[in-house]
JSON list of C-alpha atoms in Angstrom, two decimals:
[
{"chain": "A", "resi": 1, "resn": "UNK", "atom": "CA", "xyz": [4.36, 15.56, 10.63]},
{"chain": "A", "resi": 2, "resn": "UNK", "atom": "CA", "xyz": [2.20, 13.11, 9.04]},
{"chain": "A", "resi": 3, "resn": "UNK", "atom": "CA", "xyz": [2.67, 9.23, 9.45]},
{"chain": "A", "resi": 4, "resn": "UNK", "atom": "CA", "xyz": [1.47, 7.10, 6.80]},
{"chain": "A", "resi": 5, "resn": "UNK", "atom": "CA", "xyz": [-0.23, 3.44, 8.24]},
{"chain": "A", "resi": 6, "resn": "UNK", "atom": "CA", "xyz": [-1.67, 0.72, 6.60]},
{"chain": "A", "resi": 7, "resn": "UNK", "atom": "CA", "xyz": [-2.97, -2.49, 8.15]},
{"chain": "A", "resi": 8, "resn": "UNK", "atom": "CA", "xyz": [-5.10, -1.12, 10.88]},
{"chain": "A", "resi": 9, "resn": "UNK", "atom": "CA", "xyz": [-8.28, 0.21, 11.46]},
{"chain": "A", "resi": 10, "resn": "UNK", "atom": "CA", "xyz": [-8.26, 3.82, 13.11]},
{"chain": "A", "resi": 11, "resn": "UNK", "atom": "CA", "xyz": [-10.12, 2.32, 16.33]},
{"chain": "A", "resi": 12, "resn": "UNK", "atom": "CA", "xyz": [-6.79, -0.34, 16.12]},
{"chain": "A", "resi": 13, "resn": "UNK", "atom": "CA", "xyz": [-4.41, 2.40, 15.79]},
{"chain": "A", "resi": 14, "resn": "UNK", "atom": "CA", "xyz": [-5.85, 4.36, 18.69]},
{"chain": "A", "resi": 15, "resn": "UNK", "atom": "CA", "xyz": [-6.29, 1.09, 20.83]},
{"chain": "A", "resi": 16, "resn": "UNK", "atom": "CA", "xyz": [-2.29, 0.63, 20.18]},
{"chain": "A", "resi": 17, "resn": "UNK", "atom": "CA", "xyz": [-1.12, 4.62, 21.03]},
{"chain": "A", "resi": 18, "resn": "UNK", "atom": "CA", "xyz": [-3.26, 4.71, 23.90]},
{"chain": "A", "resi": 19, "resn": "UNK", "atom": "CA", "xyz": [-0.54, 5.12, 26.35]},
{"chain": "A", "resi": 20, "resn": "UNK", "atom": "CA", "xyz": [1.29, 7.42, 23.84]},
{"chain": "A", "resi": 21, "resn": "UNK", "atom": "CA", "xyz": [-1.95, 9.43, 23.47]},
{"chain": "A", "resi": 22, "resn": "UNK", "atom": "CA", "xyz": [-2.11, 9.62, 27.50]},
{"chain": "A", "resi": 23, "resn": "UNK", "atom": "CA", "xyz": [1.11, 10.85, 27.52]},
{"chain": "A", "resi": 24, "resn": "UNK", "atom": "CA", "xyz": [0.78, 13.48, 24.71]},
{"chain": "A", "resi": 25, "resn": "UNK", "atom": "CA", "xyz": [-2.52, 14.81, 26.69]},
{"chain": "A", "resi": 26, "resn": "UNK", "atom": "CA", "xyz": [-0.17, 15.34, 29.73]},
{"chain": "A", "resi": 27, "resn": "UNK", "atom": "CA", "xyz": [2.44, 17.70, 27.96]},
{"chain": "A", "resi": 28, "resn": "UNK", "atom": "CA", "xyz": [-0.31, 19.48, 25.62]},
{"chain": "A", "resi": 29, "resn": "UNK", "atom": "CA", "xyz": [1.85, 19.42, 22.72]},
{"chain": "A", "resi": 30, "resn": "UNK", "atom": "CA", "xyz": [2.06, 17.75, 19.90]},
{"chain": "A", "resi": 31, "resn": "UNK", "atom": "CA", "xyz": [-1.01, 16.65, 19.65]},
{"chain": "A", "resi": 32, "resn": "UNK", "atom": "CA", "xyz": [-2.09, 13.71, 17.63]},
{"chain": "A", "resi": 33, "resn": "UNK", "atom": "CA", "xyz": [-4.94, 12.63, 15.02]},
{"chain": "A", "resi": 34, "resn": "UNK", "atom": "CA", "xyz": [-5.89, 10.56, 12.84]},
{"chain": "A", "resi": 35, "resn": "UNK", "atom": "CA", "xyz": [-7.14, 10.80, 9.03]},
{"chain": "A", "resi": 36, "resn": "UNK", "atom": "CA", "xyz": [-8.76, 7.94, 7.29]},
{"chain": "A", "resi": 37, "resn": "UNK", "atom": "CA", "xyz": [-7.65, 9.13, 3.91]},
{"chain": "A", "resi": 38, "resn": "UNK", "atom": "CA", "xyz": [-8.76, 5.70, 1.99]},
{"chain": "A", "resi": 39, "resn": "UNK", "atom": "CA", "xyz": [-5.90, 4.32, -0.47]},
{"chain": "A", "resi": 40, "resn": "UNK", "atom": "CA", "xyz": [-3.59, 6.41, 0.68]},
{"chain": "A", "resi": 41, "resn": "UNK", "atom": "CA", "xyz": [-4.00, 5.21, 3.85]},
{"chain": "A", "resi": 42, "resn": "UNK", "atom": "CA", "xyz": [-4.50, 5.82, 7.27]},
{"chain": "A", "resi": 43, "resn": "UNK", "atom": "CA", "xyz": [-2.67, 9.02, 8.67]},
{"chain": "A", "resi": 44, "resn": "UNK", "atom": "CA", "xyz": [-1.29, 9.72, 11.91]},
{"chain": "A", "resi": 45, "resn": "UNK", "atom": "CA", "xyz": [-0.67, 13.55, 12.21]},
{"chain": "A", "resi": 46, "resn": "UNK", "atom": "CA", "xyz": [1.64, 15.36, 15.07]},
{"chain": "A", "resi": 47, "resn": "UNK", "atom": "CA", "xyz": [1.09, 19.20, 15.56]},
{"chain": "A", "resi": 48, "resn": "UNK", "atom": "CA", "xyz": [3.68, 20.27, 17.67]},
{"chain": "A", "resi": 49, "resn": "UNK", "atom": "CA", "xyz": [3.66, 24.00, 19.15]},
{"chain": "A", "resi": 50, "resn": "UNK", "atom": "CA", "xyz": [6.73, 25.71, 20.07]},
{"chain": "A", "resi": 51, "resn": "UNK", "atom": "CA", "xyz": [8.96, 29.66, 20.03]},
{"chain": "A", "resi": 52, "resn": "UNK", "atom": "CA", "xyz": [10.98, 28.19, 17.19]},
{"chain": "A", "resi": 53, "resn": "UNK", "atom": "CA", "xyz": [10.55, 25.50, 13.87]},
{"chain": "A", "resi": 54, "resn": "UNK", "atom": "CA", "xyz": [13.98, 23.86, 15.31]},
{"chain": "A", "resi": 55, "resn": "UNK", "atom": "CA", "xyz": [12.09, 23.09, 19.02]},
{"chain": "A", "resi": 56, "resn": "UNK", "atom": "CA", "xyz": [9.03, 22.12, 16.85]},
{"chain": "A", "resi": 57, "resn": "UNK", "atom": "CA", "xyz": [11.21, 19.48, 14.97]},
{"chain": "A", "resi": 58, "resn": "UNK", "atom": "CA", "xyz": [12.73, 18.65, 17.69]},
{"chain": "A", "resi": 59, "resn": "UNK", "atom": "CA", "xyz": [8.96, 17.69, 19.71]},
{"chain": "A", "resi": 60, "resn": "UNK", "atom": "CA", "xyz": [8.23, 15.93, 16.33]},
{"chain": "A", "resi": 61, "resn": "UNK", "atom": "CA", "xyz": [11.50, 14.02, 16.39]},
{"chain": "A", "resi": 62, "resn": "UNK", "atom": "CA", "xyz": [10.68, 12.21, 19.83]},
{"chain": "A", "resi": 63, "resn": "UNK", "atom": "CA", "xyz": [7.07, 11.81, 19.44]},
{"chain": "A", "resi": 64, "resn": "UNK", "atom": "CA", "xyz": [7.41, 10.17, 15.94]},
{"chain": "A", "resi": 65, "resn": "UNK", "atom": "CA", "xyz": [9.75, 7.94, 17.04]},
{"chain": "A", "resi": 66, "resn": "UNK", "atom": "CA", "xyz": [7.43, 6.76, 19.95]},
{"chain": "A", "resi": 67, "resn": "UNK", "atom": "CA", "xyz": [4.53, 6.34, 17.55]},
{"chain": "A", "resi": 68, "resn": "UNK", "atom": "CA", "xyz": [6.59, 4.05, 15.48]},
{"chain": "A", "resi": 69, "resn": "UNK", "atom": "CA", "xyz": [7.55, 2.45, 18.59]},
{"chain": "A", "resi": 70, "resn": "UNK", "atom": "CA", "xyz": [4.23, 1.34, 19.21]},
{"chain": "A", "resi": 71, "resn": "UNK", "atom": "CA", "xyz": [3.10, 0.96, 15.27]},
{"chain": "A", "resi": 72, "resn": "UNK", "atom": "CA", "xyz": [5.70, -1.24, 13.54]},
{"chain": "A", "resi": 73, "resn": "UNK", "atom": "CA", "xyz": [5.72, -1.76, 10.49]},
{"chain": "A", "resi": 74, "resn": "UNK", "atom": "CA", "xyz": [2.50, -0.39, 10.30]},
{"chain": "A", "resi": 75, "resn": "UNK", "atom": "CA", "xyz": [3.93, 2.84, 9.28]},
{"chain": "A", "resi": 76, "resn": "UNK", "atom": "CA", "xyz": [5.08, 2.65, 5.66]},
{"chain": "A", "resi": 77, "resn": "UNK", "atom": "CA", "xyz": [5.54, 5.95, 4.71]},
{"chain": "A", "resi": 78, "resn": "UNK", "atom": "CA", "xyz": [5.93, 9.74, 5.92]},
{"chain": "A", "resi": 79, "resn": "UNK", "atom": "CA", "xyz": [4.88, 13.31, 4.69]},
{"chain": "A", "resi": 80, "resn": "UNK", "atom": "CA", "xyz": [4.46, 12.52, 0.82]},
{"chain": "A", "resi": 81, "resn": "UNK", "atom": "CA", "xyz": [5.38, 9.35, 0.42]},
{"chain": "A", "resi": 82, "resn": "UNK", "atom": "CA", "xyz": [2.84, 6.60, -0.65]},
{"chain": "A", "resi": 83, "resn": "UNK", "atom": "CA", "xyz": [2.21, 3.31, -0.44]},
{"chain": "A", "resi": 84, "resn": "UNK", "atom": "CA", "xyz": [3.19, 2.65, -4.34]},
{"chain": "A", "resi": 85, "resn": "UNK", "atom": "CA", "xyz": [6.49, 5.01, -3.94]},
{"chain": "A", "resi": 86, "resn": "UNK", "atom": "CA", "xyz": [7.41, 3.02, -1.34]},
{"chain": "A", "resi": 87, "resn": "UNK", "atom": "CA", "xyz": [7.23, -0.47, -2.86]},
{"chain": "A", "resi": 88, "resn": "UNK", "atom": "CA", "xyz": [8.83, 0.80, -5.95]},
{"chain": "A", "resi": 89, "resn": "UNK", "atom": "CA", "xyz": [11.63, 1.71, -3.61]},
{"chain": "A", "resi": 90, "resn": "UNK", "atom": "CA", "xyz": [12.15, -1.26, -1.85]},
{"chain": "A", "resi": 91, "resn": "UNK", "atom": "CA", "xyz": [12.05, -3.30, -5.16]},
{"chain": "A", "resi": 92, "resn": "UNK", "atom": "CA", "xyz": [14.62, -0.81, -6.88]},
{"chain": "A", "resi": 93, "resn": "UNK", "atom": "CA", "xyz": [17.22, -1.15, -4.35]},
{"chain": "A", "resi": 94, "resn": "UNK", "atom": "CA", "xyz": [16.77, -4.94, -4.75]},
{"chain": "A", "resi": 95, "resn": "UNK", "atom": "CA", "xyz": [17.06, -4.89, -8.10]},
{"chain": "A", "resi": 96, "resn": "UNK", "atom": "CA", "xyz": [13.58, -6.54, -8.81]},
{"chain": "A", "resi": 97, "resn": "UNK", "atom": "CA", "xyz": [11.00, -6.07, -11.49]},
{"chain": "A", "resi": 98, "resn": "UNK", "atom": "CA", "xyz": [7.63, -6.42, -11.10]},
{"chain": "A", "resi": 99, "resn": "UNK", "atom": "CA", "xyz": [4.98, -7.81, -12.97]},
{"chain": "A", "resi": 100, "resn": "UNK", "atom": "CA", "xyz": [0.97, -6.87, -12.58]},
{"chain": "A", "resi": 101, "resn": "UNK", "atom": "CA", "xyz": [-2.30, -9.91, -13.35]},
{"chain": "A", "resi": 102, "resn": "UNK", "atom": "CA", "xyz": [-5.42, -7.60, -12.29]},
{"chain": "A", "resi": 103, "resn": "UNK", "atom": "CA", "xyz": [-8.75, -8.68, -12.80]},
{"chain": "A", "resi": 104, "resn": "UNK", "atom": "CA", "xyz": [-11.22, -6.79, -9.89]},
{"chain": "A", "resi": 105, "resn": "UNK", "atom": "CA", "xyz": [-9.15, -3.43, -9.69]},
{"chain": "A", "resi": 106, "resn": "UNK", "atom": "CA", "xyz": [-9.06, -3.47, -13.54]},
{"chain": "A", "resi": 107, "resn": "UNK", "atom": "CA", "xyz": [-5.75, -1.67, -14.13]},
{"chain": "A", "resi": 108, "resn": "UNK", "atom": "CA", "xyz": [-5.37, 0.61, -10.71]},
{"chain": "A", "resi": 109, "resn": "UNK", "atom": "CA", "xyz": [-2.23, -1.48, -9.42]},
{"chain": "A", "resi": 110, "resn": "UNK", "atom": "CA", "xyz": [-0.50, -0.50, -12.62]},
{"chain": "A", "resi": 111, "resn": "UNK", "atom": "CA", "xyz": [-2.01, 3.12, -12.77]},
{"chain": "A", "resi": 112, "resn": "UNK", "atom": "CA", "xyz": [-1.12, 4.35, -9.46]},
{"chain": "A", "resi": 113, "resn": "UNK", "atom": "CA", "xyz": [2.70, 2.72, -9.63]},
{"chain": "A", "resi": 114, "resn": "UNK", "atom": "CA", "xyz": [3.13, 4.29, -13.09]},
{"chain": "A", "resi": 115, "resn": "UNK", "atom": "CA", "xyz": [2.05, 7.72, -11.90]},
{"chain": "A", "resi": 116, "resn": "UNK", "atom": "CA", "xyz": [5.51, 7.35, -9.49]},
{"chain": "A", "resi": 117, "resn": "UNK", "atom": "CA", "xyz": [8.75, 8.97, -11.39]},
{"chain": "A", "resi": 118, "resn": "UNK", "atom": "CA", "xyz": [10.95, 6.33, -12.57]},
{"chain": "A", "resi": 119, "resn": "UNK", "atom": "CA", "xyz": [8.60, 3.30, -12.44]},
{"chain": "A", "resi": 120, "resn": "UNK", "atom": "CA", "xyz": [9.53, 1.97, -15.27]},
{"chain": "A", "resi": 121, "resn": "UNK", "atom": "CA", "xyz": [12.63, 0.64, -13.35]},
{"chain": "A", "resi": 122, "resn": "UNK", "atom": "CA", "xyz": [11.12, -1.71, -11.86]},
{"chain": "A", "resi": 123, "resn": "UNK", "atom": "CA", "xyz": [7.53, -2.28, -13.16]},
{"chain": "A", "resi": 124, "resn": "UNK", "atom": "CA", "xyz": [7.37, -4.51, -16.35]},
{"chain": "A", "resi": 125, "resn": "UNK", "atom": "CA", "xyz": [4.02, -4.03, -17.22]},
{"chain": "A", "resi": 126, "resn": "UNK", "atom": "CA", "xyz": [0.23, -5.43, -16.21]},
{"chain": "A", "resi": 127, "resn": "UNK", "atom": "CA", "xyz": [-1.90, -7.56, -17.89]},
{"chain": "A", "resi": 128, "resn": "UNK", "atom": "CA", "xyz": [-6.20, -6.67, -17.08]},
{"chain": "A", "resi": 129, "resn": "UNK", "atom": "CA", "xyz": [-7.28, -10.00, -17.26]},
{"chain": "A", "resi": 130, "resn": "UNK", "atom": "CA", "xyz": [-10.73, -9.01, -16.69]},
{"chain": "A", "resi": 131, "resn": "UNK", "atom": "CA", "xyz": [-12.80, -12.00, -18.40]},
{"chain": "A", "resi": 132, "resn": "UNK", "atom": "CA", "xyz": [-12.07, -15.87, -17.19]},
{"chain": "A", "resi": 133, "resn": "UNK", "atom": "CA", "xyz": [-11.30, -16.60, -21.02]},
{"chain": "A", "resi": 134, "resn": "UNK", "atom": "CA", "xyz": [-8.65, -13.93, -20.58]},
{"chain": "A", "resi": 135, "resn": "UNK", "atom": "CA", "xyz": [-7.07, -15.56, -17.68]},
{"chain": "A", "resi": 136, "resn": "UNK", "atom": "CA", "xyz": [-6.83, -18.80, -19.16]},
{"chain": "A", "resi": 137, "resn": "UNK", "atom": "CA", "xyz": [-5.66, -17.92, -21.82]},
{"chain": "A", "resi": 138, "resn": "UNK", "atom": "CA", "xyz": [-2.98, -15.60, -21.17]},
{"chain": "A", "resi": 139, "resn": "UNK", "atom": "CA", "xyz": [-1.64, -16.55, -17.52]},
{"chain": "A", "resi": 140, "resn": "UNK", "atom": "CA", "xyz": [-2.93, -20.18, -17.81]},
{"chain": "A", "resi": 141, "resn": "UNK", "atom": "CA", "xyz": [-5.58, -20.08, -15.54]},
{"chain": "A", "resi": 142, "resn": "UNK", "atom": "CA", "xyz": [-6.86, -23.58, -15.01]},
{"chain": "A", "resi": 143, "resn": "UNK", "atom": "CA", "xyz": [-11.15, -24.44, -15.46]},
{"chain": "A", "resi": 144, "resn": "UNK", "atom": "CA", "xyz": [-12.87, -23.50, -11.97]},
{"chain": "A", "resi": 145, "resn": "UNK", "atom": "CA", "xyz": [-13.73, -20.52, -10.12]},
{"chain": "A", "resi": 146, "resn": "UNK", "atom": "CA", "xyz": [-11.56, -17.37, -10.54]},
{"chain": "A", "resi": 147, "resn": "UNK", "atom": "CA", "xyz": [-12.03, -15.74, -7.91]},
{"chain": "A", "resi": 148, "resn": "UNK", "atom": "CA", "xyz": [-10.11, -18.31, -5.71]},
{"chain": "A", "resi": 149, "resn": "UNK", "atom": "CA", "xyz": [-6.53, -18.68, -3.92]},
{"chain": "A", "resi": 150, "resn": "UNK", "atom": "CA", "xyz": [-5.76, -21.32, -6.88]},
{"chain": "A", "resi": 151, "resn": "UNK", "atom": "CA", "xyz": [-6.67, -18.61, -9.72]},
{"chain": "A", "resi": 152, "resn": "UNK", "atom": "CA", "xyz": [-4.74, -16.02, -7.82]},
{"chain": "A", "resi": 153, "resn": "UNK", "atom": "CA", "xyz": [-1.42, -18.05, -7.74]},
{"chain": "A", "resi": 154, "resn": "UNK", "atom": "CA", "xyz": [-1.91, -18.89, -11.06]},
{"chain": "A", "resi": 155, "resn": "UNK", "atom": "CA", "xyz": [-2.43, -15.35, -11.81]},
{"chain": "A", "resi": 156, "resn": "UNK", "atom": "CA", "xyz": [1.15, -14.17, -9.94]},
{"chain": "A", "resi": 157, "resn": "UNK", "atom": "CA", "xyz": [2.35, -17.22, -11.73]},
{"chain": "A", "resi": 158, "resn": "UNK", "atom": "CA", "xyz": [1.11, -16.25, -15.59]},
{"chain": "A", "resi": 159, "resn": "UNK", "atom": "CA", "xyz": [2.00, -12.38, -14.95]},
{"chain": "A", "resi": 160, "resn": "UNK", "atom": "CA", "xyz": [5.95, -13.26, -13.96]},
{"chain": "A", "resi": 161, "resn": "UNK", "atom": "CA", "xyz": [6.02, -15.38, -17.00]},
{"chain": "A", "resi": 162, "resn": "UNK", "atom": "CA", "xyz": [4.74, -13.41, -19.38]},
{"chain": "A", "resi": 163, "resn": "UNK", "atom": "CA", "xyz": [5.90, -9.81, -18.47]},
{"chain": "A", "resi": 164, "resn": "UNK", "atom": "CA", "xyz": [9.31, -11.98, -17.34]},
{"chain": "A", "resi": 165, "resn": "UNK", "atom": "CA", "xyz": [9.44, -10.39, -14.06]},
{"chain": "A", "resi": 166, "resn": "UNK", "atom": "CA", "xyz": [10.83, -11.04, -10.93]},
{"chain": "A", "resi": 167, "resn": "UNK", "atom": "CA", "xyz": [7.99, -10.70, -9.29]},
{"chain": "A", "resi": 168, "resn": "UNK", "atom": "CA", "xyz": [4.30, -11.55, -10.16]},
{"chain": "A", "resi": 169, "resn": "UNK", "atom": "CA", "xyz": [1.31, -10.18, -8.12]},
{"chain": "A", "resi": 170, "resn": "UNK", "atom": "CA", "xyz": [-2.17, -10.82, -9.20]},
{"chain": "A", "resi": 171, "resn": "UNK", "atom": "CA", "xyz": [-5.44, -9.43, -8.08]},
{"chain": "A", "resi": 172, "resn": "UNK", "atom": "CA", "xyz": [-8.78, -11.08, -8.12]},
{"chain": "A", "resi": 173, "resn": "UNK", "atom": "CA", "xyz": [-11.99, -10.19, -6.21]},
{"chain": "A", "resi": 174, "resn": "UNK", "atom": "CA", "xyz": [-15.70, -9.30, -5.92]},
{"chain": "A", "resi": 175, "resn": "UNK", "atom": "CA", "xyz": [-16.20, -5.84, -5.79]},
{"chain": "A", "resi": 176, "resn": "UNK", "atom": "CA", "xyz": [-20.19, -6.07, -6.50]},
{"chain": "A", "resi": 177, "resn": "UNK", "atom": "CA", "xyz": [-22.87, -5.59, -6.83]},
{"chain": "A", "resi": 178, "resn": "UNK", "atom": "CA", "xyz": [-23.33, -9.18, -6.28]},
{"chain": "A", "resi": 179, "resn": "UNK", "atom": "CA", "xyz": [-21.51, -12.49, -5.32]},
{"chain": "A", "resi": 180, "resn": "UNK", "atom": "CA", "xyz": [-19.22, -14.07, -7.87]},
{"chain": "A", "resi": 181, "resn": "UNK", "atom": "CA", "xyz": [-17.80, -18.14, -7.47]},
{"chain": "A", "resi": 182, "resn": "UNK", "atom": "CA", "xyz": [-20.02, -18.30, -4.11]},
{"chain": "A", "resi": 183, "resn": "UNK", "atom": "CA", "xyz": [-17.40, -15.22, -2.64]},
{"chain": "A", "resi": 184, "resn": "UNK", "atom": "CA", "xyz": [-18.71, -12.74, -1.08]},
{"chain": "A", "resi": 185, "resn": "UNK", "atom": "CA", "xyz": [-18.55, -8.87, -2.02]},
{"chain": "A", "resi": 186, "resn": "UNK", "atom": "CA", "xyz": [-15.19, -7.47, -0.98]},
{"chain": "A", "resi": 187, "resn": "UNK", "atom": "CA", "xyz": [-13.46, -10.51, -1.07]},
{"chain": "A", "resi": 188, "resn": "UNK", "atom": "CA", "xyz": [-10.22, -10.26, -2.34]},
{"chain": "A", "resi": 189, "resn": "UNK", "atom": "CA", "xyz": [-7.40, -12.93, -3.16]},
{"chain": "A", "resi": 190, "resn": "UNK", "atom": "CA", "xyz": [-3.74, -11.22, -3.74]},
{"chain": "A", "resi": 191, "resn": "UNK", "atom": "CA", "xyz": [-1.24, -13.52, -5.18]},
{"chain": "A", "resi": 192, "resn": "UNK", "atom": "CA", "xyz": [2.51, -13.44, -4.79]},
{"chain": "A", "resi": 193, "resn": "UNK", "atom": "CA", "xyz": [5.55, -14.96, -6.14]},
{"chain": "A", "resi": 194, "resn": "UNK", "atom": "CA", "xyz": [9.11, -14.48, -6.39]},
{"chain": "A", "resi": 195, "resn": "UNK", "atom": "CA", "xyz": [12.78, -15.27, -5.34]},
{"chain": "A", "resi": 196, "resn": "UNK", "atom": "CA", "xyz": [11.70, -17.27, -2.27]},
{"chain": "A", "resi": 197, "resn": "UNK", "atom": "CA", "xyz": [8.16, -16.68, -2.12]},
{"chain": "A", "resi": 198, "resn": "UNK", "atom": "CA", "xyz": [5.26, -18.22, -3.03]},
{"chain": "A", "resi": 199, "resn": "UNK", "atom": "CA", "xyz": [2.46, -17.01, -1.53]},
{"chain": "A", "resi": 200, "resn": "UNK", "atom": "CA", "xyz": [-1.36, -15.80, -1.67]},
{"chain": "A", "resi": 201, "resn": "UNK", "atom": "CA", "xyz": [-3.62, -13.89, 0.99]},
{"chain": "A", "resi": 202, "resn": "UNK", "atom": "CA", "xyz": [-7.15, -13.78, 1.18]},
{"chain": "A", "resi": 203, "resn": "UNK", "atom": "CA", "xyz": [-9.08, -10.50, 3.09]},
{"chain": "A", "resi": 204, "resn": "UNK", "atom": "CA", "xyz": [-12.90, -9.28, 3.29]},
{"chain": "A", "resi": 205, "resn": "UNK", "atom": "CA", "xyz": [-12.83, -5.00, 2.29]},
{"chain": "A", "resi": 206, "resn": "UNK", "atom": "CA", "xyz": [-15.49, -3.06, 3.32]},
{"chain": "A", "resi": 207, "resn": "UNK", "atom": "CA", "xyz": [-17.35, -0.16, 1.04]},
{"chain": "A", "resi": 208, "resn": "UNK", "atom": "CA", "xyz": [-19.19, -0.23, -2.20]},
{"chain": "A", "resi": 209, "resn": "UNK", "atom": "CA", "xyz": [-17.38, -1.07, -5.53]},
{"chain": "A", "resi": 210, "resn": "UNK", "atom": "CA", "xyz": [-15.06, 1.54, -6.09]},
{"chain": "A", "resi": 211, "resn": "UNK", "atom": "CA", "xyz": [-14.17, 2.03, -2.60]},
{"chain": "A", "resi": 212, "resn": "UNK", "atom": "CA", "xyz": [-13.10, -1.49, -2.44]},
{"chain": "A", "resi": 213, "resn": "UNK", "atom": "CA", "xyz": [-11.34, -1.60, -5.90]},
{"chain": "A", "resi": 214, "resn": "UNK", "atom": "CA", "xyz": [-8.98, 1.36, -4.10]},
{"chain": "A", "resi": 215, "resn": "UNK", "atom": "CA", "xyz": [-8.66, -0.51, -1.04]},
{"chain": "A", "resi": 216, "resn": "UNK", "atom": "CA", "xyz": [-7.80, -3.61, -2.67]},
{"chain": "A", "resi": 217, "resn": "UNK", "atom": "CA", "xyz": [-5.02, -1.31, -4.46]},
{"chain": "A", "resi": 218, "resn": "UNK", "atom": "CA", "xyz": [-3.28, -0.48, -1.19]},
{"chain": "A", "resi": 219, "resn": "UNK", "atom": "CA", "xyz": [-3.92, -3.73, 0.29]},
{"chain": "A", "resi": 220, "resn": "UNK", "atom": "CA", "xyz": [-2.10, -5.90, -2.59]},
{"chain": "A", "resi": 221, "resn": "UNK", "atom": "CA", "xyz": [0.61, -3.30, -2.28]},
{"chain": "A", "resi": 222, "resn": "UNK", "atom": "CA", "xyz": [0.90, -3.32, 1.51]},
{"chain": "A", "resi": 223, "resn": "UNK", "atom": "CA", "xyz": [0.94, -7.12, 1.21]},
{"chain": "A", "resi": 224, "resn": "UNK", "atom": "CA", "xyz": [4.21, -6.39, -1.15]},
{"chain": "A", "resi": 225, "resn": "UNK", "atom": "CA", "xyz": [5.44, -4.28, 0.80]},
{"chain": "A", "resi": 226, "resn": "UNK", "atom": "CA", "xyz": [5.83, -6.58, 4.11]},
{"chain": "A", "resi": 227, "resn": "UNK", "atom": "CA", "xyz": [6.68, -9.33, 2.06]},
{"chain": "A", "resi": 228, "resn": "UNK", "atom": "CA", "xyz": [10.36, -7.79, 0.50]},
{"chain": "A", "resi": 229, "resn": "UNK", "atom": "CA", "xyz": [11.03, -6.60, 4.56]},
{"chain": "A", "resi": 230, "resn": "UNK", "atom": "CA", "xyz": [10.32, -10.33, 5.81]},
{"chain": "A", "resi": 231, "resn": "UNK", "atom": "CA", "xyz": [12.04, -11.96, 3.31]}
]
């Protein structure tokens, strides 16, 4: 059985399941790993070994339940699910579109949620507002430096407006090769706004460009994600 995690680095995740991990090396089965599968996030996988698939389930049953125990919302997902599939989800049974500003991940956001069956109930569209003309003029992006919490909540802002959306969640970031508005590469600034929120989060990704355009996919999404369960 395969966990899906996000928020955590693999030496966080093991630093949290130690005691679950000292336990599991006590019975000798299931035994646990982990797989660092980048935007589809970090995976925690039980192996359990039994005379029959019902005692096997039932092995997985406890020990999955312990994980989570320890791991919180830090599991978003199990087996096949994703981290896109997931949001969708939560959205749908709120009844709340979404609507997509991306400027550094130039159209992932809206790729990987469209590749999920039945999307279109809940995602409006996405606007790539890759150029700082773009973002002016289109979501209203006031003069200064775009890759900023200001530009980001104007982003959120621009996309609810103009896709008319519940939700608005904008992307904008430095994936390289070199510095941009005195921000380091892998900065990234997610914006967020909705019924009751108004929000925007700023994080440092590791890896070279692409790797941190697919981590800032995941990232935005998780941020989503925790958002509709606070709130």
């Amino acid at each position: 059985r395969v966990l899906r995690t996000w928020g955590e680095s693999e030496s966080g995740l093991n630093e949290r399941l130690d005691g679950v991990i000292a336990q599991l090396e006590s019975v000798g089965t299931p035994t646990l790993a982990f797989l660092a599968s980048g935007w589809e996030g970090l995976k925690v996988r039980l192996t359990a070994k039994a005379s029959s698939a019902t005692e096997c389930a039932a092995q997985l049953d406890v020990w999955d339940a312990r994980v989570r125990g320890e791991l919180g919302d830090l599991v978003f997902g199990v087996g096949e699910d994703t981290m896109e599939s997931v949001v969708l989800e939560l959205c749908r049974k709120r009844g709340l579109t979404l609507g997509l500003a991306e400027s550094v991940t130039g159209g992932l956001v809206g790729a990987r949620l469209t590749s999920v069956p039945g999307a279109s109930e809940v995602l409006r569209g996405a606007i790539v507002s890759y150029t700082t003309e773009v973002k002016q003029k289109l979501l209203d992006v006031s003069q200064g430096p775009v890759v900023s919490e200001t530009a980001a909540r104007e982003m959120a802002a621009g996309a609810r407006e103009r896709l008319g959306a519940d939700i608005g969640m904008s992307l904008t970031g430095v994936a390289g090769p070199t510095e941009q508005d005195g921000q380091l590469v892998g900065t990234l600034f997610v914006g967020l706004c909705g019924p009751g929120f108004d929000a925007v989060h700023e994080v440092r990704l590791p890896g070279q460009r692409e790797q941190m355009r697919q981590l800032a996919v995941i990232t935005a999404l998780g941020m989503l994600r925790q958002l509709l369960i606070d709130t």
